[in-house]
Coordinates of C-alpha atoms in Angstrom, one line a residue:
Chain S
M272 CA 44.1 -44.7 -14.8
A273 CA 44.3 -45.5 -11.1
D274 CA 47.0 -43.7 -9.2
T275 CA 48.4 -46.9 -7.8
V276 CA 51.9 -45.6 -7.7
N277 CA 50.5 -43.1 -5.3
K278 CA 51.4 -39.6 -6.3
T279 CA 48.6 -37.8 -4.5
L280 CA 48.0 -39.9 -1.4
D281 CA 50.0 -40.1 1.8
P282 CA 53.6 -40.6 0.9
Q283 CA 54.0 -43.0 3.8
L284 CA 51.4 -45.3 2.2
D285 CA 53.3 -47.4 -0.3
R286 CA 51.8 -49.1 -3.3
R287 CA 52.0 -52.5 -1.7
G288 CA 50.2 -51.4 1.5
F289 CA 47.6 -49.6 -0.6
L290 CA 46.7 -52.6 -2.7
K291 CA 46.8 -54.8 0.4
G292 CA 44.2 -52.6 2.1
C293 CA 42.0 -52.7 -1.0
T294 CA 42.3 -56.4 -1.3
M295 CA 41.4 -56.9 2.4
A296 CA 38.3 -54.8 1.9
A297 CA 37.4 -56.7 -1.2
A298 CA 37.7 -60.0 0.7
A299 CA 35.6 -58.7 3.5
L300 CA 33.0 -57.6 1.1
G301 CA 33.0 -61.0 -0.5
L302 CA 33.9 -59.6 -3.9
S303 CA 35.7 -61.5 -6.7
D304 CA 39.3 -60.6 -7.2
A305 CA 38.3 -59.3 -10.6
M306 CA 36.7 -56.4 -8.7
I307 CA 39.9 -55.4 -6.9
P308 CA 41.1 -53.1 -9.7
K309 CA 37.7 -51.3 -9.6
L310 CA 38.1 -50.9 -5.9
V311 CA 41.6 -49.6 -6.3
E312 CA 40.5 -47.2 -9.0
A313 CA 37.7 -45.9 -6.8
A314 CA 40.0 -45.5 -3.9
A315 CA 42.7 -43.8 -5.8
T316 CA 40.4 -41.3 -7.6
A317 CA 41.2 -37.6 -7.1
E318 CA 37.7 -36.8 -6.0
R319 CA 37.8 -37.9 -2.4
P320 CA 34.3 -37.8 -0.8
R321 CA 34.0 -35.4 2.0
V322 CA 33.2 -36.9 5.4
I323 CA 32.0 -35.2 8.5
W324 CA 32.7 -37.3 11.6
L325 CA 30.6 -36.2 14.6
H326 CA 31.4 -37.4 18.1
F327 CA 28.6 -37.4 20.7
Q328 CA 28.2 -39.5 23.9
E329 CA 31.1 -41.9 23.4
C330 CA 34.5 -43.0 24.5
T331 CA 36.3 -42.5 21.1
G332 CA 37.1 -46.2 21.2
C333 CA 35.8 -46.6 17.7
T334 CA 38.1 -43.9 16.4
E335 CA 41.0 -45.2 18.5
S336 CA 40.6 -48.8 17.2
L337 CA 40.5 -47.4 13.6
L338 CA 43.7 -45.3 14.1
R339 CA 45.6 -47.7 16.3
A340 CA 45.1 -50.7 14.1
S341 CA 48.3 -52.7 14.1
H342 CA 48.2 -52.5 10.4
P343 CA 49.1 -48.8 9.8
D344 CA 48.1 -48.9 6.1
L345 CA 44.5 -49.6 7.0
A346 CA 43.9 -46.4 8.9
R347 CA 46.0 -44.5 6.4
L348 CA 44.0 -45.9 3.6
I349 CA 40.7 -44.9 5.2
L350 CA 42.0 -41.4 5.9
D351 CA 43.4 -41.1 2.4
I352 CA 40.4 -42.2 0.4
I353 CA 38.1 -39.8 2.2
S354 CA 38.5 -36.1 2.9
L355 CA 37.9 -35.9 6.6
D356 CA 36.6 -32.3 6.9
Y357 CA 35.6 -32.5 10.5
H358 CA 36.8 -35.0 13.1
E359 CA 37.2 -33.8 16.7
T360 CA 40.0 -36.2 17.5
I361 CA 42.3 -35.7 14.6
M362 CA 41.5 -32.4 12.9
A363 CA 44.1 -29.7 12.9
A364 CA 41.7 -26.9 13.2
A365 CA 40.3 -25.8 16.6
G366 CA 37.7 -23.5 18.0
H367 CA 35.8 -21.2 15.6
Q368 CA 37.9 -22.4 12.7
A369 CA 36.8 -26.0 13.2
E370 CA 33.2 -25.0 13.5
H371 CA 33.6 -22.9 10.3
N372 CA 35.0 -25.9 8.4
L373 CA 31.9 -27.9 9.6
Q374 CA 29.5 -25.2 8.4
E375 CA 31.4 -24.8 5.1
T376 CA 31.1 -28.5 4.2
V377 CA 27.5 -28.8 5.4
N378 CA 26.3 -25.9 3.4
N379 CA 28.4 -26.1 0.2
H380 CA 29.3 -29.7 -0.5
P381 CA 27.8 -33.2 -0.6
F382 CA 29.2 -35.3 2.2
I383 CA 29.0 -38.6 4.0
L384 CA 28.1 -38.2 7.7
V385 CA 29.7 -40.6 10.2
V386 CA 28.3 -40.5 13.7
E387 CA 30.2 -42.0 16.7
G388 CA 28.3 -42.1 20.0
A389 CA 24.7 -41.9 21.2
I390 CA 22.6 -38.8 21.3
P391 CA 21.0 -37.9 24.6
T392 CA 17.4 -36.6 24.2
K393 CA 16.2 -36.1 27.8
D394 CA 15.8 -32.5 29.1
G395 CA 16.2 -31.1 25.6
G396 CA 19.4 -33.0 25.0
I397 CA 21.5 -30.9 27.4
Y398 CA 23.7 -33.9 28.5
C399 CA 26.0 -33.6 25.4
K400 CA 27.0 -30.2 24.1
I401 CA 29.6 -29.2 21.6
A402 CA 30.4 -25.6 20.7
G403 CA 27.3 -24.5 22.8
K404 CA 24.9 -26.7 20.8
T405 CA 23.3 -29.9 21.9
A406 CA 24.1 -33.2 20.1
M407 CA 20.4 -33.3 19.0
D408 CA 20.6 -29.8 17.4
I409 CA 23.9 -30.6 15.6
L410 CA 22.5 -33.9 14.3
A411 CA 19.3 -32.2 13.2
E412 CA 21.3 -29.6 11.4
V413 CA 23.9 -31.8 9.7
A414 CA 22.0 -35.1 9.0
P415 CA 19.4 -33.7 6.5
K416 CA 22.1 -32.5 4.2
A417 CA 24.2 -35.7 4.3
S418 CA 24.0 -38.0 1.3
A419 CA 24.4 -41.1 3.6
I420 CA 24.9 -41.6 7.3
I421 CA 27.2 -44.2 8.8
A422 CA 26.6 -44.9 12.5
I423 CA 29.9 -46.3 13.7
G424 CA 29.9 -48.3 17.0
T425 CA 27.0 -49.7 19.1
C426 CA 26.4 -46.3 20.7
A427 CA 25.6 -44.5 17.5
A428 CA 23.7 -47.5 16.1
F429 CA 21.6 -48.5 19.1
G430 CA 22.4 -46.2 22.0
G431 CA 25.1 -48.5 23.6
V432 CA 26.0 -48.2 27.3
Q433 CA 24.5 -44.8 27.7
A434 CA 21.1 -46.3 26.7
A435 CA 21.4 -49.1 29.2
S436 CA 18.6 -49.3 31.7
P437 CA 17.6 -46.9 33.3
N438 CA 19.1 -44.7 30.5
P439 CA 19.4 -41.5 32.6
T440 CA 20.1 -39.2 29.7
G441 CA 17.5 -40.7 27.3
A442 CA 20.3 -41.7 24.9
V443 CA 19.3 -43.1 21.5
G444 CA 21.0 -44.2 18.3
V445 CA 21.0 -42.1 15.1
Q446 CA 18.3 -44.2 13.4
D447 CA 15.8 -43.2 16.2
L448 CA 16.2 -39.5 15.3
V449 CA 16.9 -39.4 11.6
S450 CA 14.6 -40.6 8.9
G451 CA 14.5 -40.3 5.2
K452 CA 18.2 -40.8 4.8
P453 CA 20.1 -44.0 4.1
I454 CA 21.5 -45.0 7.5
I455 CA 24.0 -47.8 7.8
N456 CA 24.9 -49.2 11.2
I457 CA 28.3 -50.6 11.9
P458 CA 27.9 -51.7 15.5
G459 CA 30.5 -53.2 17.8
C460 CA 32.4 -52.1 20.8
P461 CA 34.5 -51.3 18.9
P462 CA 33.6 -52.5 15.4
N463 CA 36.2 -54.0 13.2
P464 CA 37.8 -51.3 11.0
I465 CA 37.5 -53.6 8.0
A466 CA 33.7 -53.3 8.3
F467 CA 33.9 -49.5 8.0
L468 CA 36.5 -49.6 5.2
G469 CA 34.5 -52.2 3.3
T470 CA 31.3 -50.0 3.6
V471 CA 33.1 -46.9 2.4
L472 CA 34.9 -48.6 -0.5
H473 CA 31.6 -50.3 -1.5
Y474 CA 30.0 -46.9 -1.6
L475 CA 32.9 -45.4 -3.6
T476 CA 33.0 -48.2 -6.1
F477 CA 29.4 -48.9 -6.7
K478 CA 27.9 -45.5 -5.7
R479 CA 25.5 -47.2 -3.4
L480 CA 25.4 -48.7 0.1
P481 CA 26.0 -52.5 0.6
A482 CA 23.1 -54.8 1.3
L483 CA 21.8 -54.5 4.8
D484 CA 20.1 -56.8 7.3
S485 CA 17.0 -55.9 9.2
L486 CA 19.0 -53.8 11.7
N487 CA 20.6 -51.8 8.9
R488 CA 24.0 -53.6 9.4
P489 CA 26.0 -54.4 6.2
L490 CA 25.4 -58.1 5.5
F491 CA 29.0 -58.7 4.4
A492 CA 30.1 -58.1 8.0
Y493 CA 27.1 -58.9 10.1
G494 CA 25.3 -61.5 8.0
R495 CA 26.6 -64.5 9.8
R496 CA 26.3 -65.7 13.4
I497 CA 29.5 -65.8 15.4
H498 CA 28.7 -69.2 16.9
D499 CA 28.4 -70.9 13.5
H500 CA 31.9 -69.8 12.4
C501 CA 33.6 -70.1 15.7
E502 CA 36.8 -72.2 15.9
R503 CA 35.6 -73.7 19.2
R504 CA 32.3 -74.9 17.6
A505 CA 33.4 -78.5 17.4
H506 CA 33.8 -78.5 21.2
F507 CA 30.2 -77.3 21.6
D508 CA 28.7 -80.0 19.4
E509 CA 30.7 -82.7 21.1
G510 CA 29.8 -81.3 24.6
R511 CA 33.2 -80.2 25.8
F512 CA 32.8 -77.1 27.9
V513 CA 34.8 -74.7 30.1
E514 CA 33.2 -75.1 33.5
Q515 CA 34.9 -72.0 34.9
Y516 CA 37.6 -69.7 33.9
G517 CA 41.1 -71.0 34.6
D518 CA 40.1 -74.7 34.8
E519 CA 41.7 -77.5 32.9
F520 CA 39.1 -77.3 30.1
H521 CA 39.8 -73.6 29.7
K522 CA 43.4 -74.3 29.3
L523 CA 42.5 -77.0 26.6
G524 CA 40.5 -74.4 24.7
Y525 CA 37.1 -75.9 25.0
C526 CA 33.8 -74.2 24.3
L527 CA 32.9 -71.1 26.4
Y528 CA 29.2 -71.6 26.2
K529 CA 28.7 -72.5 29.9
V530 CA 30.6 -69.5 31.1
G531 CA 28.3 -67.2 29.2
C532 CA 29.7 -66.8 25.7
K533 CA 27.1 -64.9 23.6
G534 CA 28.4 -66.1 20.2
P535 CA 25.1 -68.0 19.6
E536 CA 23.1 -64.8 19.6
T537 CA 25.5 -62.4 18.0
F538 CA 26.1 -61.4 14.4
N539 CA 29.5 -60.3 13.5
S540 CA 32.5 -61.1 11.4
C541 CA 35.0 -61.6 14.3
P542 CA 35.7 -65.3 13.8
A543 CA 36.5 -64.7 10.1
V544 CA 38.1 -61.3 9.9
R545 CA 39.5 -61.0 13.4
F546 CA 41.3 -58.1 14.9
N547 CA 44.6 -56.2 14.7
D548 CA 46.1 -58.4 12.0
V549 CA 47.4 -60.8 14.6
D550 CA 44.5 -63.2 14.1
V551 CA 42.9 -62.7 17.5
W552 CA 39.4 -62.1 18.7
P553 CA 37.9 -62.5 22.2
V554 CA 37.0 -66.2 21.9
S555 CA 40.4 -67.2 20.4
V556 CA 42.1 -65.8 23.5
G557 CA 39.7 -67.5 25.9
H558 CA 37.0 -65.0 26.7
G559 CA 33.4 -65.5 25.7
C560 CA 31.7 -63.1 23.2
V561 CA 29.7 -60.4 25.0
G562 CA 27.5 -59.7 22.1
C563 CA 28.6 -56.1 21.6
S564 CA 27.2 -55.7 18.1
E565 CA 23.6 -56.5 19.1
P566 CA 21.0 -53.9 20.2
N567 CA 20.6 -53.3 23.9
F568 CA 23.5 -55.7 24.7
W569 CA 24.2 -54.0 28.0
D570 CA 20.7 -55.0 29.2
T571 CA 20.2 -58.3 27.4
M572 CA 23.7 -59.8 27.3
T573 CA 24.5 -59.2 31.0
P574 CA 25.4 -60.9 33.3
F575 CA 28.2 -61.5 30.8
Y576 CA 29.2 -64.8 32.4
E577 CA 25.6 -66.3 32.5
R578 CA 23.6 -67.5 29.5
L579 CA 20.5 -65.4 30.1
P580 CA 19.6 -62.1 31.7
M581 CA 18.1 -61.9 35.2
V582 CA 14.3 -61.8 35.5
K583 CA 13.2 -58.5 37.0
I584 CA 9.7 -58.3 38.6
P585 CA 8.9 -54.7 39.0
G586 CA 7.2 -53.7 42.2
A587 CA 8.1 -56.8 44.0
G588 CA 11.8 -55.9 43.9
I589 CA 12.7 -59.4 42.7
V590 CA 15.8 -59.8 40.5
D591 CA 16.7 -63.4 40.1
N592 CA 17.7 -66.2 37.8
A593 CA 14.8 -67.3 35.5
D594 CA 15.1 -70.9 36.6
K595 CA 15.1 -70.1 40.3
I596 CA 11.8 -68.1 39.9
G597 CA 10.4 -70.9 37.7
K598 CA 11.2 -73.5 40.3
T599 CA 9.5 -71.4 43.0
V600 CA 6.4 -70.9 40.9
L601 CA 6.3 -74.6 40.1
G602 CA 6.6 -75.5 43.8
A603 CA 3.9 -73.1 44.7
T604 CA 1.6 -74.6 42.0
A605 CA 2.3 -78.1 43.4
A606 CA 1.5 -76.9 46.9
A607 CA -1.7 -75.2 45.7
V608 CA -2.8 -78.5 44.0
G609 CA -2.1 -80.4 47.2
I610 CA -4.1 -77.9 49.3
H611 CA -7.0 -78.1 46.8
A612 CA -7.0 -81.9 47.0
A613 CA -6.8 -81.9 50.8
V614 CA -9.8 -79.4 51.0
G615 CA -11.8 -81.7 48.7
I616 CA -11.0 -84.8 50.7
G617 CA -11.7 -82.9 54.0
K618 CA -15.0 -81.7 52.7
R619 CA -16.1 -85.1 51.7
I620 CA -15.2 -86.6 55.1
I621 CA -17.2 -83.8 56.8
T622 CA -20.3 -83.9 54.6
G623 CA -20.0 -87.7 54.1
K624 CA -21.0 -87.2 50.5
K625 CA -20.0 -89.7 47.9
S626 CA -19.2 -88.7 44.3
E627 CA -22.1 -88.9 41.9
E628 CA -22.7 -92.3 40.5
Chain F
M250 CA -28.3 -96.4 39.5
A251 CA -28.0 -93.7 36.9
T252 CA -27.9 -94.5 33.3
Y253 CA -25.2 -93.1 31.0
E254 CA -25.0 -92.9 27.3
K255 CA -22.0 -92.5 25.0
H256 CA -21.3 -89.2 23.3
H257 CA -18.7 -88.6 20.7
A258 CA -16.7 -85.6 21.9
W259 CA -13.3 -85.5 20.4
S260 CA -12.3 -86.2 16.8
I261 CA -9.3 -88.4 16.0
L262 CA -7.5 -85.2 14.9
L263 CA -7.9 -83.6 18.3
R264 CA -6.7 -86.7 20.1
L265 CA -3.7 -86.8 17.7
F266 CA -3.0 -83.2 18.4
H267 CA -3.2 -83.8 22.2
W268 CA -0.6 -86.6 22.2
M269 CA 1.7 -85.0 19.7
F270 CA 1.6 -81.9 21.8
A271 CA 2.1 -83.7 25.2
L272 CA 4.9 -86.0 24.0
S273 CA 6.8 -83.2 22.1
I274 CA 6.6 -81.0 25.2
V275 CA 8.3 -83.7 27.4
F276 CA 11.1 -83.9 24.8
L277 CA 11.3 -80.2 24.3
V278 CA 11.6 -79.4 28.0
V279 CA 14.2 -82.0 28.8
T280 CA 16.4 -81.3 25.8
G281 CA 15.8 -77.5 26.2
F282 CA 17.2 -77.6 29.7
Y283 CA 20.2 -79.5 28.4
I284 CA 20.7 -76.9 25.6
N285 CA 20.5 -74.0 28.0
N286 CA 22.8 -75.5 30.6
P287 CA 24.4 -78.8 29.5
W288 CA 24.8 -80.9 32.6
T289 CA 27.4 -83.3 31.0
N290 CA 30.9 -82.6 30.0
T291 CA 32.5 -84.9 27.5
M292 CA 36.0 -84.0 28.6
I293 CA 37.8 -86.3 26.2
E294 CA 38.6 -85.3 22.6
G295 CA 37.9 -87.9 19.9
S296 CA 35.3 -89.6 22.0
A297 CA 33.0 -89.7 19.0
S298 CA 30.1 -88.6 21.1
F299 CA 28.0 -85.6 20.2
P300 CA 25.7 -84.9 23.2
M301 CA 25.0 -81.2 22.3
A302 CA 24.4 -82.0 18.7
T303 CA 22.2 -84.9 19.6
M304 CA 20.1 -83.0 22.1
R305 CA 19.6 -80.2 19.6
F306 CA 18.6 -82.6 16.9
M307 CA 16.0 -84.1 19.2
H308 CA 14.9 -80.7 20.2
Y309 CA 14.3 -79.8 16.6
I310 CA 12.4 -83.0 15.7
A311 CA 10.2 -82.4 18.8
A312 CA 9.8 -78.7 17.8
Y313 CA 8.5 -79.7 14.4
T314 CA 6.1 -82.1 16.0
F315 CA 5.0 -79.4 18.4
S316 CA 4.5 -77.0 15.5
A317 CA 2.5 -79.5 13.5
A318 CA 0.4 -80.2 16.6
V319 CA -0.3 -76.4 17.0
A320 CA -1.2 -76.2 13.3
I321 CA -3.7 -79.0 13.8
R322 CA -5.2 -77.2 16.8
L323 CA -5.5 -74.0 14.8
F324 CA -7.3 -75.9 12.1
L325 CA -9.7 -77.5 14.7
Y326 CA -10.3 -74.1 16.4
I327 CA -11.9 -73.1 13.1
F328 CA -13.1 -76.2 11.3
G329 CA -13.3 -78.8 14.2
N330 CA -16.5 -80.2 15.6
A331 CA -18.8 -78.2 18.0
Q332 CA -16.7 -79.0 21.0
E333 CA -13.4 -78.1 19.3
R334 CA -14.2 -74.8 17.8
V335 CA -12.9 -71.6 19.5
W336 CA -16.4 -70.1 19.8
D337 CA -17.3 -72.9 22.2
I338 CA -14.8 -71.8 24.8
L339 CA -14.3 -68.1 24.3
P340 CA -15.4 -66.4 27.5
I341 CA -17.4 -63.7 25.7
S342 CA -21.0 -64.9 25.3
G343 CA -23.4 -64.9 28.3
R344 CA -23.7 -68.6 28.2
N345 CA -20.0 -69.1 28.3
L346 CA -19.5 -66.5 31.0
N347 CA -22.1 -68.2 33.1
N348 CA -20.3 -71.5 32.7
L349 CA -17.0 -69.9 33.7
K350 CA -18.6 -68.5 36.9
M351 CA -20.2 -71.9 37.8
T352 CA -17.0 -73.8 37.1
L353 CA -15.0 -71.4 39.3
L354 CA -17.6 -71.9 42.1
N355 CA -17.6 -75.6 41.7
Y356 CA -13.8 -76.0 41.5
S357 CA -13.4 -73.9 44.7
Y358 CA -15.9 -76.2 46.6
I359 CA -18.4 -73.3 47.1
S360 CA -21.1 -74.8 45.0
D361 CA -22.0 -78.4 44.1
E362 CA -23.8 -77.4 41.0
H363 CA -22.1 -78.2 37.8
D364 CA -22.8 -76.7 34.4
S365 CA -22.0 -79.8 32.5
R366 CA -20.9 -79.7 28.9
L367 CA -19.8 -82.2 26.4
G368 CA -16.7 -80.1 25.5
H369 CA -14.4 -78.1 27.7
N370 CA -15.7 -76.0 30.5
I371 CA -14.8 -72.4 29.9
M372 CA -12.0 -72.3 32.6
A373 CA -10.3 -75.2 30.9
G374 CA -11.0 -73.9 27.4
T375 CA -9.6 -70.5 28.2
S376 CA -6.4 -71.9 29.8
Y377 CA -5.9 -74.0 26.6
L378 CA -6.4 -70.9 24.5
I379 CA -3.7 -69.1 26.5
T380 CA -1.5 -72.2 26.1
F381 CA -2.1 -72.1 22.4
V382 CA -1.0 -68.4 22.2
I383 CA 2.1 -69.2 24.3
A384 CA 2.8 -72.1 22.0
L385 CA 2.7 -69.8 19.0
T386 CA 5.2 -67.5 20.7
M387 CA 7.4 -70.5 21.4
I388 CA 7.3 -71.5 17.7
L389 CA 8.0 -68.0 16.5
S390 CA 10.9 -67.5 18.8
G391 CA 12.2 -71.0 18.2
F392 CA 12.2 -70.7 14.4
F393 CA 13.8 -67.3 14.8
M394 CA 16.7 -68.9 16.7
L395 CA 16.8 -71.9 14.4
Y396 CA 17.1 -69.9 11.2
P397 CA 18.9 -66.8 12.4
E398 CA 20.3 -65.9 9.0
A399 CA 17.2 -66.5 7.0
T400 CA 15.7 -63.2 5.8
F401 CA 12.1 -64.2 6.5
W402 CA 12.7 -65.2 10.1
Q403 CA 15.2 -62.5 10.8
G404 CA 12.8 -59.8 9.5
W405 CA 9.9 -61.0 11.7
G406 CA 12.1 -62.0 14.7
V407 CA 13.8 -58.7 15.0
K408 CA 10.5 -56.8 14.8
V409 CA 8.9 -59.0 17.4
F410 CA 11.7 -59.8 19.8
G411 CA 14.4 -57.3 19.1
S412 CA 17.4 -59.6 19.1
Q413 CA 18.3 -63.3 19.3
Q414 CA 19.1 -62.9 23.0
S415 CA 15.7 -61.4 23.8
A416 CA 14.0 -64.3 21.8
R417 CA 16.0 -66.8 23.8
F418 CA 15.1 -65.2 27.1
I419 CA 11.4 -65.2 26.2
H420 CA 11.6 -68.8 24.9
H421 CA 13.2 -69.8 28.2
I422 CA 10.8 -68.1 30.5
L423 CA 7.7 -69.3 28.6
M424 CA 9.0 -72.8 28.8
W425 CA 8.2 -72.8 32.5
W426 CA 4.5 -72.5 31.5
F427 CA 4.7 -75.9 29.9
M428 CA 6.0 -77.3 33.2
I429 CA 3.5 -75.6 35.4
F430 CA 0.5 -76.1 33.2
P431 CA 0.6 -80.0 33.1
V432 CA 0.7 -80.1 36.9
I433 CA -2.6 -78.3 37.1
H434 CA -4.0 -80.0 34.0
I435 CA -3.3 -83.5 35.1
Y436 CA -4.5 -82.8 38.6
L437 CA -7.8 -81.3 37.5
C438 CA -8.4 -84.2 35.1
I439 CA -7.9 -86.7 37.9
W440 CA -10.0 -84.5 40.2
N441 CA -12.9 -84.4 37.7
D442 CA -12.6 -88.1 37.0
C443 CA -13.0 -88.7 40.8
K444 CA -16.0 -86.4 41.0
G445 CA -18.0 -87.4 38.0
P446 CA -17.7 -90.7 36.0
E447 CA -17.9 -89.1 32.6
G448 CA -14.8 -90.9 31.5
L449 CA -12.8 -87.6 31.1
I450 CA -9.4 -89.2 31.1
S451 CA -10.3 -92.1 28.7
S452 CA -12.0 -89.6 26.4
I453 CA -8.6 -88.3 25.2
F454 CA -7.8 -91.9 24.1
T455 CA -11.3 -92.9 22.8
G456 CA -12.9 -89.6 22.0
V457 CA -16.0 -90.7 23.9
K458 CA -17.5 -89.1 27.0
F459 CA -20.4 -90.5 29.1
K460 CA -23.3 -88.3 30.0
H461 CA -26.4 -88.9 32.1
K462 CA -29.3 -90.2 30.0
A463 CA -31.9 -87.5 29.8

């Protein structure tokens, strides 16, 4: 029988909040309401899966967004359905005791590994060290023993801002270093906590990971394109655009396409699930999507207020808008054609030769 | 007065390909520019006008025409007549490399000699082959963007392009080839037509070229 009256979980998490959290996760996963009791049962079970949460090159924003969710029950639910054996931000242990806990879990128990942050690989990985060990060594030690790996945030999934060109520390995501383990990417800067909760609950309920897309992102959260579910989509189709931030059209809430919104090339659940339980997400408050859940978004989605990245011609030192370069090349081609024709005409005048008849 | 005789050079399918390709490119480039950076703003709500939706619709119809044209060309590269097959224009055989050299010399006014062929000269043929490969890339990136949530296109697209945004970027940059190429193509057709009266321009309508009677 599920412990829905909550005798073993956090006393501050009441039954209502507990069921609400499970229902939200079920909705995010696209499960029928008939599945909610199963989810509740899985979440309330006494055997809480052990989780090791490793922080590498990151800003802790993913953890922060999880813990500071306006809906306190959500964070509490996540922290209560799992046994968080090692998490540098919130664990009580420190120093050798903390490292001992890590070793104890890694060596003696099955666990789920959550990685937050990219892993620098250049110069032997010296750019990120914890307890005297490089991030690469820690991951190589812990990852092979994990039953599944969840890479939370764009850094752990694809390298994130650390991996942006020229990537001075050689930062990479977990999937570039670990193979032979189920890896699930929950990218975003930060990702929606619901995506994380949904993945964990899915794993607990069905004992397997949810269906993934070709970038190993769970389809329930990253299966749809933002643009196709955006509340401003009608303005796009009818050609009503914000021309610049703060103009009259911006005040009227028109489409942000022309000021560089990357909704058309980004997969995420933001327009449907939204953030912080107050029904907001970037586009709803008037800022275009920056494409934070896509690989290499710091390189391909910038400039954030333009549609396309700049063209870089190495060697020539040219960094410019694709259309400006295109127009220059087209102009040069037309000029070359003109010169070619002029030479032909000139030659004919000089030699006095007619075309063959 | 030299005597000319008619030679059948281009099949109806090749001529169909050419005009499908040319017309769809005109539509694709114009609507593509609109989609990338819409130059209109409807401003009024409830105007019952759908410029972006209409432009995209036209873009997709033209894109399917373009794809069909490329499929026809692929068929002709393998099963077409002697002038249309890819072996006739690949700059790999000695005969073709010699034609490429002579064409380059002739086009740069260095030599007056002309290695005349019923089909494409190798310079033209190679540039068409490059255009064909670029067209394939446009189709692949285009369908990847059109069906972003379809497993088939997502699987291929992510492997080849990395992300939607990268595909869009490549799609946009390669589009410029389809603006630069016609400038050279049309110029050289006129240039050739002025130099030798083989009926080069009319051959893409009639399929017939004129050659000196041996």
